[in-house]
Amino acid sequence: MQLIDTHCHLTFDELAGDVEAVIARSRDAGVTGWITVGTDTHHNRKAIELAHKYENMYATVGIHPHDAKEVTDQAIRQLHALAQNKKVVAIGETGLDFHYDHSPRDRQADVFTAHLQLAQELNLPVIIHSREAFDETMDVLQRCAPDLKKVVFHCFSGSADRATIVLDRGFYISFTGVVTFKNAEVIRQAAKIVPVDRLMLETDSPYMSPEPMRKQKINEPALMLHTAKFLAELKGMDLPDFAAAVTAISKSFFNLPD
Ligand code: NI
């Protein structure tokens, strides 16, 4: 069995000091591919550096909406340069976060738009972070990048109705361990209707360990196996079949080699 953690943050302090062991445990659990996601210039560089050290590890570059207020033209130019590295497989995470509102909303939208333009120019998929900003996120995507199809809503936490809207636009949906939480019935209803050829898996580690490991403070890619088992059962599939399907779609979405 082969699973790919399509969204982890291996450069964050909680994991960065121990990557060798984290990767070894991950391989033992059948999670044999990783996309380490950049969130600012520092982590974008680190992610690329790390990805060059491991086979089956890839990086993405983006500036988190939290930091939109600090983004300069120079930062966007840097992003453009970094995005052309051969280990970079997507732009993001980018989007809108109206939960924390760490940056003004119009500034978040501008930076999000700049990411979408970059993705179109370089023909790269986009990883979306959207929190309490669903309609606005869909609106920016429609207005600024109507032809972009390789778009994944990461850590999806919406309802089945919202999942339907995302799917109808031709986009993809990625689930973290949050889908296993006891209070996540709404997300489970969404997961039920997402076809396996539009569904991806991620840990978003070091955050949000899945059940039954929720007490493990620092999440890591190995634990994605629990989320995979959980969703396979939810969808009434054997784990190996489910894993094969989501791995195939992850590879095709991010243009990963076979
Ligand atoms: Ni993330």
Coordinates of N, CA, C and O in Angstrom, one line a residue, residues 94-232:
T94 N -2.8 29.1 0.0 CA -3.3 30.5 -0.2 C -4.8 30.5 -0.1 O -5.4 29.5 -0.2
G95 N -5.3 31.7 0.1 CA -6.8 31.7 0.2 C -7.2 32.9 1.1 O -6.6 33.9 1.1
L96 N -8.3 32.6 1.9 CA -8.9 33.6 2.7 C -9.2 33.0 4.1 O -9.7 31.9 4.2
D97 N -8.8 33.8 5.1 CA -9.1 33.3 6.5 C -9.8 34.5 7.2 O -9.2 35.4 7.7
F98 N -11.2 34.4 7.3 CA -12.0 35.4 8.0 C -12.3 35.0 9.4 O -13.1 35.6 10.1
H99 N -11.7 33.8 9.8 CA -11.9 33.4 11.2 C -10.9 34.2 12.1 O -11.4 34.9 13.0
Y100 N -9.7 34.2 11.7 CA -8.7 34.9 12.5 C -8.6 36.4 12.1 O -8.2 37.2 12.9
D101 N -8.8 36.6 10.8 CA -8.7 38.0 10.3 C -7.3 38.6 10.7 O -7.3 39.8 11.0
H102 N -6.2 37.9 10.6 CA -4.9 38.4 10.9 C -4.5 39.5 9.9 O -3.6 40.3 10.2
S103 N -5.0 39.5 8.7 CA -4.7 40.5 7.7 C -6.1 41.1 7.2 O -7.1 40.3 7.2
P104 N -6.1 42.3 6.8 CA -7.3 42.9 6.3 C -7.9 42.1 5.1 O -7.1 41.5 4.3
R105 N -9.2 41.9 5.0 CA -9.8 41.0 4.0 C -9.5 41.4 2.6 O -9.2 40.5 1.7
D106 N -9.4 42.7 2.3 CA -9.1 43.1 0.9 C -7.7 42.8 0.5 O -7.4 42.4 -0.6
R107 N -6.8 42.9 1.5 CA -5.4 42.5 1.3 C -5.3 41.0 1.1 O -4.5 40.6 0.2
Q108 N -6.0 40.3 1.9 CA -6.0 38.8 1.7 C -6.4 38.4 0.3 O -5.8 37.6 -0.4
A109 N -7.5 39.1 -0.2 CA -8.0 38.8 -1.6 C -7.0 39.2 -2.6 O -6.8 38.4 -3.6
D110 N -6.2 40.3 -2.4 CA -5.2 40.7 -3.4 C -4.1 39.7 -3.5 O -3.6 39.3 -4.6
V111 N -3.6 39.2 -2.3 CA -2.5 38.3 -2.3 C -3.0 36.9 -2.8 O -2.2 36.2 -3.6
F112 N -4.2 36.5 -2.5 CA -4.8 35.3 -3.1 C -4.8 35.4 -4.6 O -4.4 34.5 -5.3
T113 N -5.3 36.5 -5.1 CA -5.3 36.7 -6.6 C -3.9 36.6 -7.2 O -3.8 36.0 -8.3
A114 N -3.0 37.2 -6.6 CA -1.6 37.1 -7.1 C -1.1 35.6 -7.2 O -0.5 35.2 -8.1
H115 N -1.5 34.8 -6.2 CA -1.2 33.4 -6.2 C -1.8 32.7 -7.4 O -1.2 31.9 -8.0
L116 N -3.1 33.0 -7.6 CA -3.8 32.4 -8.7 C -3.2 32.7 -10.1 O -3.2 31.9 -10.9
Q117 N -2.8 34.0 -10.2 CA -2.2 34.4 -11.4 C -0.9 33.6 -11.7 O -0.6 33.2 -12.8
L118 N -0.1 33.5 -10.6 CA 1.1 32.7 -10.7 C 0.9 31.3 -11.1 O 1.6 30.7 -11.9
A119 N -0.1 30.7 -10.5 CA -0.5 29.3 -10.8 C -0.9 29.1 -12.2 O -0.4 28.1 -12.9
Q120 N -1.6 30.1 -12.7 CA -2.0 30.0 -14.1 C -0.8 30.2 -15.1 O -0.7 29.5 -16.1
E121 N 0.0 31.1 -14.7 CA 1.2 31.4 -15.5 C 2.1 30.2 -15.6 O 2.7 29.8 -16.6
L122 N 2.3 29.5 -14.5 CA 3.3 28.4 -14.4 C 2.6 27.1 -14.6 O 3.2 26.0 -14.5
N123 N 1.2 27.1 -14.8 CA 0.5 25.9 -14.9 C 0.7 24.9 -13.8 O 0.9 23.7 -14.0
L124 N 0.5 25.4 -12.6 CA 0.6 24.6 -11.4 C -0.7 24.5 -10.6 O -1.5 25.5 -10.7
P125 N -1.0 23.4 -9.9 CA -2.2 23.3 -9.1 C -2.1 24.3 -7.9 O -1.1 24.8 -7.6
V126 N -3.3 24.5 -7.3 CA -3.4 25.5 -6.2 C -4.0 24.8 -5.0 O -5.0 24.1 -5.1
I127 N -3.4 25.0 -3.8 CA -3.9 24.5 -2.5 C -4.6 25.7 -1.8 O -3.9 26.7 -1.5
I128 N -5.8 25.5 -1.5 CA -6.6 26.6 -1.0 C -6.8 26.4 0.6 O -7.2 25.3 1.0
H129 N -6.6 27.4 1.3 CA -6.9 27.5 2.7 C -8.1 28.5 2.8 O -8.0 29.7 2.4
S130 N -9.3 28.0 3.2 CA -10.4 28.8 3.3 C -11.1 28.6 4.6 O -11.5 27.5 5.0
R131 N -11.2 29.7 5.4 CA -11.8 29.5 6.7 C -12.8 30.6 6.9 O -12.5 31.8 6.9
E132 N -14.1 30.2 7.2 CA -15.2 31.1 7.3 C -15.2 32.2 6.2 O -15.5 33.3 6.4
A133 N -14.9 31.7 5.0 CA -14.8 32.6 3.8 C -15.2 31.8 2.6 O -14.6 32.1 1.5
F134 N -16.1 30.9 2.7 CA -16.3 30.0 1.5 C -16.8 30.7 0.3 O -16.3 30.6 -0.8
D135 N -17.9 31.5 0.5 CA -18.5 32.2 -0.7 C -17.5 33.1 -1.3 O -17.3 33.2 -2.6
E136 N -16.7 33.8 -0.5 CA -15.8 34.8 -1.0 C -14.6 34.1 -1.7 O -14.1 34.6 -2.7
T137 N -14.2 32.9 -1.2 CA -13.1 32.1 -1.9 C -13.6 31.7 -3.2 O -12.9 31.8 -4.2
M138 N -14.8 31.1 -3.3 CA -15.3 30.7 -4.6 C -15.5 31.9 -5.6 O -15.2 31.8 -6.8
D139 N -15.8 33.0 -5.0 CA -16.0 34.2 -5.8 C -14.7 34.7 -6.4 O -14.6 35.0 -7.6
V140 N -13.6 34.7 -5.6 CA -12.3 35.1 -6.2 C -11.8 34.1 -7.2 O -11.4 34.5 -8.3
L141 N -12.0 32.8 -7.0 CA -11.6 31.8 -8.0 C -12.4 32.0 -9.3 O -11.8 31.9 -10.4
Q142 N -13.7 32.3 -9.2 CA -14.5 32.5 -10.4 C -14.1 33.8 -11.1 O -14.0 33.8 -12.4
R143 N -13.9 34.8 -10.4 CA -13.6 36.1 -11.0 C -12.2 36.2 -11.6 O -11.9 36.7 -12.7
C144 N -11.2 35.6 -10.8 CA -9.8 35.8 -11.2 C -9.2 34.6 -11.9 O -8.1 34.8 -12.6
A145 N -9.8 33.5 -11.8 CA -9.2 32.3 -12.5 C -10.2 31.3 -12.9 O -10.3 30.2 -12.5
P146 N -11.2 31.8 -13.8 CA -12.3 31.0 -14.2 C -11.9 29.6 -14.8 O -12.7 28.7 -14.8
D147 N -10.7 29.6 -15.5 CA -10.3 28.4 -16.2 C -9.5 27.4 -15.4 O -9.2 26.3 -15.8
L148 N -9.1 27.9 -14.2 CA -8.3 27.0 -13.3 C -9.1 25.9 -12.8 O -10.2 26.1 -12.2
K149 N -8.6 24.6 -13.0 CA -9.4 23.5 -12.6 C -8.7 22.7 -11.5 O -9.3 22.0 -10.7
K150 N -7.4 22.8 -11.5 CA -6.6 22.0 -10.5 C -6.5 22.8 -9.2 O -5.5 23.5 -9.0
V151 N -7.6 22.7 -8.5 CA -7.7 23.5 -7.2 C -8.2 22.5 -6.2 O -9.2 21.8 -6.4
V152 N -7.5 22.5 -5.0 CA -7.9 21.6 -3.9 C -8.2 22.4 -2.7 O -7.5 23.3 -2.3
F153 N -9.4 22.2 -2.1 CA -9.8 22.8 -0.8 C -9.2 21.9 0.3 O -9.6 20.8 0.5
H154 N -8.1 22.4 0.9 CA -7.4 21.7 1.9 C -8.1 21.7 3.2 O -8.8 22.7 3.6
C155 N -8.0 20.7 4.1 CA -8.6 20.6 5.4 C -10.1 20.9 5.3 O -10.6 21.8 6.0
F156 N -10.8 20.2 4.4 CA -12.2 20.6 4.1 C -13.0 20.4 5.4 O -12.9 19.3 6.0
S157 N -13.8 21.4 5.8 CA -14.6 21.3 7.0 C -16.0 21.8 6.8 O -16.7 22.1 7.7
G158 N -16.4 21.8 5.5 CA -17.7 22.3 5.1 C -18.7 21.2 5.1 O -18.4 20.0 5.4
S159 N -19.9 21.5 4.7 CA -21.1 20.6 4.6 C -21.1 19.9 3.3 O -20.3 20.2 2.4
A160 N -22.0 18.9 3.2 CA -22.2 18.2 1.9 C -22.6 19.2 0.8 O -22.2 19.1 -0.4
D161 N -23.4 20.2 1.2 CA -23.8 21.2 0.2 C -22.7 22.0 -0.4 O -22.6 22.2 -1.6
R162 N -21.8 22.4 0.5 CA -20.6 23.1 0.1 C -19.7 22.2 -0.7 O -19.1 22.6 -1.8
A163 N -19.5 20.9 -0.3 CA -18.7 20.0 -1.1 C -19.3 19.9 -2.5 O -18.5 19.9 -3.5
T164 N -20.6 19.9 -2.6 CA -21.2 19.8 -4.0 C -20.9 21.0 -4.8 O -20.6 20.9 -6.0
I165 N -20.8 22.2 -4.2 CA -20.5 23.4 -5.0 C -19.0 23.3 -5.5 O -18.8 23.6 -6.6
V166 N -18.2 22.8 -4.6 CA -16.7 22.7 -5.0 C -16.6 21.7 -6.1 O -15.9 21.9 -7.1
L167 N -17.3 20.5 -6.0 CA -17.2 19.5 -7.0 C -17.8 19.9 -8.3 O -17.2 19.6 -9.4
D168 N -18.9 20.7 -8.2 CA -19.5 21.1 -9.5 C -18.6 22.1 -10.3 O -18.8 22.2 -11.5
R169 N -17.7 22.8 -9.5 CA -16.8 23.6 -10.2 C -15.6 22.9 -10.8 O -14.7 23.4 -11.4
G170 N -15.6 21.5 -10.5 CA -14.5 20.7 -11.0 C -13.3 20.6 -10.1 O -12.2 20.1 -10.5
F171 N -13.4 21.2 -8.9 CA -12.3 21.2 -7.9 C -12.2 19.9 -7.1 O -13.1 19.0 -7.2
Y172 N -11.2 19.9 -6.3 CA -10.9 18.7 -5.5 C -11.1 19.0 -4.0 O -11.0 20.2 -3.6
I173 N -11.2 18.0 -3.2 CA -11.4 18.1 -1.7 C -10.4 17.2 -1.0 O -10.3 16.1 -1.3
S174 N -9.8 17.8 0.0 CA -8.8 17.1 0.8 C -9.2 17.1 2.3 O -9.6 18.1 2.8
F175 N -9.1 15.9 2.9 CA -9.6 15.7 4.3 C -8.4 15.5 5.2 O -7.5 14.7 4.9
T176 N -8.4 16.1 6.4 CA -7.4 15.8 7.4 C -8.1 14.9 8.4 O -9.2 14.5 8.3
G177 N -7.3 14.6 9.5 CA -7.8 13.8 10.6 C -9.1 14.4 11.3 O -9.7 13.7 12.1
V178 N -9.4 15.6 11.0 CA -10.6 16.3 11.6 C -11.8 15.5 11.3 O -12.7 15.4 12.1
V179 N -11.8 14.8 10.1 CA -13.0 14.0 9.7 C -13.3 12.9 10.7 O -14.4 12.4 10.8
T180 N -12.2 12.5 11.5 CA -12.4 11.4 12.4 C -12.9 11.9 13.8 O -13.2 11.0 14.6
F181 N -12.9 13.2 14.0 CA -13.3 13.7 15.3 C -14.8 13.4 15.6 O -15.6 13.4 14.7
K182 N -15.1 13.2 16.9 CA -16.4 12.8 17.3 C -17.5 13.9 16.9 O -18.6 13.5 16.5
N183 N -17.1 15.1 16.9 CA -18.1 16.2 16.7 C -18.1 16.6 15.2 O -18.6 17.6 14.8
A184 N -17.5 15.8 14.3 CA -17.3 16.2 12.9 C -18.4 15.5 12.0 O -18.1 15.3 10.8
E185 N -19.6 15.4 12.5 CA -20.6 14.7 11.7 C -20.9 15.4 10.3 O -21.1 14.8 9.3
V186 N -20.8 16.7 10.4 CA -21.1 17.5 9.1 C -20.0 17.2 8.1 O -20.3 17.0 6.9
I187 N -18.8 17.1 8.5 CA -17.7 16.8 7.6 C -17.8 15.4 7.0 O -17.5 15.1 5.9
R188 N -18.2 14.5 7.9 CA -18.4 13.1 7.4 C -19.5 13.0 6.4 O -19.4 12.3 5.4
Q189 N -20.6 13.8 6.5 CA -21.6 13.9 5.5 C -21.0 14.4 4.2 O -21.4 13.9 3.1
A190 N -20.2 15.3 4.3 CA -19.5 15.8 3.1 C -18.6 14.7 2.5 O -18.7 14.5 1.2
A191 N -17.8 14.1 3.3 CA -16.9 13.0 2.8 C -17.7 11.9 2.1 O -17.2 11.3 1.1
K192 N -18.9 11.6 2.6 CA -19.7 10.6 1.9 C -20.0 10.9 0.5 O -20.1 9.9 -0.3
I193 N -20.1 12.1 0.1 CA -20.6 12.4 -1.2 C -19.4 12.8 -2.2 O -19.6 13.0 -3.4
V194 N -18.2 12.9 -1.6 CA -17.1 13.2 -2.5 C -16.6 11.9 -3.2 O -16.1 11.0 -2.5
P195 N -16.6 11.8 -4.5 CA -16.2 10.6 -5.2 C -14.7 10.4 -5.0 O -13.9 11.4 -4.8
V196 N -14.2 9.2 -4.9 CA -12.8 8.9 -4.6 C -11.9 9.5 -5.7 O -10.7 9.7 -5.4
D197 N -12.4 9.8 -6.9 CA -11.5 10.4 -7.9 C -11.4 11.9 -7.7 O -10.7 12.5 -8.6
R198 N -12.0 12.4 -6.7 CA -11.8 13.9 -6.4 C -11.4 14.1 -5.0 O -11.4 15.2 -4.5
L199 N -10.9 13.1 -4.3 CA -10.7 13.1 -2.9 C -9.2 12.9 -2.6 O -8.6 12.0 -3.2
M200 N -8.6 13.7 -1.7 CA -7.2 13.5 -1.3 C -7.1 13.5 0.2 O -8.1 13.9 0.9
L201 N -6.0 13.0 0.7 CA -5.8 12.9 2.1 C -4.6 13.7 2.5 O -3.6 13.9 1.7
E202 N -4.6 14.2 3.7 CA -3.5 15.0 4.3 C -3.5 14.9 5.8 O -4.5 14.5 6.4
T203 N -2.4 15.3 6.4 CA -2.4 15.4 7.9 C -2.5 16.8 8.3 O -3.0 17.1 9.4
D204 N -2.0 17.8 7.5 CA -1.8 19.1 8.0 C -0.9 19.1 9.3 O -1.0 20.0 10.1
S205 N -0.1 18.1 9.4 CA 0.8 18.0 10.5 C 1.8 19.2 10.5 O 2.1 19.7 9.5
P206 N 2.2 19.7 11.7 CA 2.1 19.1 13.0 C 0.8 19.2 13.8 O 0.7 18.9 14.9
Y207 N -0.3 19.7 13.1 CA -1.5 19.9 13.8 C -2.5 18.8 13.6 O -2.4 18.0 12.6
M208 N -3.4 18.7 14.5 CA -4.7 17.9 14.4 C -4.5 16.4 14.2 O -4.9 15.9 13.1
S209 N -3.9 15.7 15.1 CA -3.8 14.3 15.1 C -5.2 13.7 15.0 O -6.1 14.1 15.6
P210 N -5.4 12.6 14.1 CA -6.7 12.0 14.0 C -7.0 11.0 15.2 O -6.1 10.6 15.9
E211 N -8.2 10.7 15.3 CA -8.6 9.7 16.3 C -8.1 8.3 15.7 O -8.0 8.2 14.5
P212 N -7.7 7.4 16.5 CA -7.7 7.4 18.0 C -6.4 7.9 18.6 O -6.1 7.6 19.7
M213 N -5.7 8.7 17.9 CA -4.4 9.3 18.3 C -4.5 10.7 18.6 O -3.4 11.4 18.7
R214 N -5.7 11.2 18.8 CA -5.9 12.7 19.0 C -5.1 13.3 20.1 O -4.7 14.4 20.1
K215 N -4.8 12.4 21.1 CA -4.0 12.9 22.2 C -2.6 13.2 21.9 O -1.9 13.8 22.7
Q216 N -2.1 12.6 20.8 CA -0.7 12.8 20.4 C -0.6 14.3 20.0 O -1.2 14.7 18.9
K217 N 0.2 15.0 20.7 CA 0.1 16.5 20.5 C 0.7 16.9 19.2 O 0.2 17.9 18.6
I218 N 1.7 16.2 18.8 CA 2.3 16.6 17.5 C 2.0 15.6 16.5 O 2.4 14.4 16.5
N219 N 1.1 16.0 15.5 CA 0.7 15.1 14.4 C 1.9 14.9 13.5 O 2.8 15.7 13.4
E220 N 1.9 13.8 12.8 CA 2.9 13.5 11.8 C 2.4 12.6 10.7 O 1.3 11.9 10.9
P221 N 3.0 12.5 9.5 CA 2.5 11.8 8.4 C 2.1 10.4 8.7 O 1.1 9.9 8.1
A222 N 2.8 9.7 9.5 CA 2.5 8.3 9.8 C 1.0 8.1 10.3 O 0.3 7.1 10.0
L223 N 0.5 9.1 11.0 CA -0.9 9.0 11.5 C -1.9 9.1 10.5 O -3.1 8.9 10.7
M224 N -1.5 9.5 9.3 CA -2.5 9.6 8.2 C -3.2 8.3 7.9 O -4.3 8.2 7.4
L225 N -2.5 7.2 8.2 CA -3.1 5.8 8.1 C -4.4 5.7 8.8 O -5.3 5.1 8.2
H226 N -4.6 6.3 9.9 CA -5.8 6.3 10.7 C -7.0 7.0 9.9 O -8.1 6.5 9.8
T227 N -6.6 8.1 9.3 CA -7.6 8.8 8.5 C -8.0 8.0 7.3 O -9.2 8.0 6.9
A228 N -7.0 7.4 6.7 CA -7.3 6.6 5.5 C -8.2 5.4 5.8 O -9.2 5.1 5.1
K229 N -7.9 4.7 6.9 CA -8.8 3.6 7.4 C -10.2 4.1 7.6 O -11.1 3.4 7.2
F230 N -10.3 5.2 8.3 CA -11.6 5.7 8.7 C -12.4 6.1 7.4 O -13.6 5.7 7.3
L231 N -11.8 6.7 6.5 CA -12.5 7.1 5.3 C -12.9 5.9 4.4 O -13.9 5.9 3.7
A232 N -11.9 5.0 4.3 CA -12.2 3.8 3.5 C -13.5 3.1 4.1 O -14.4 2.7 3.3

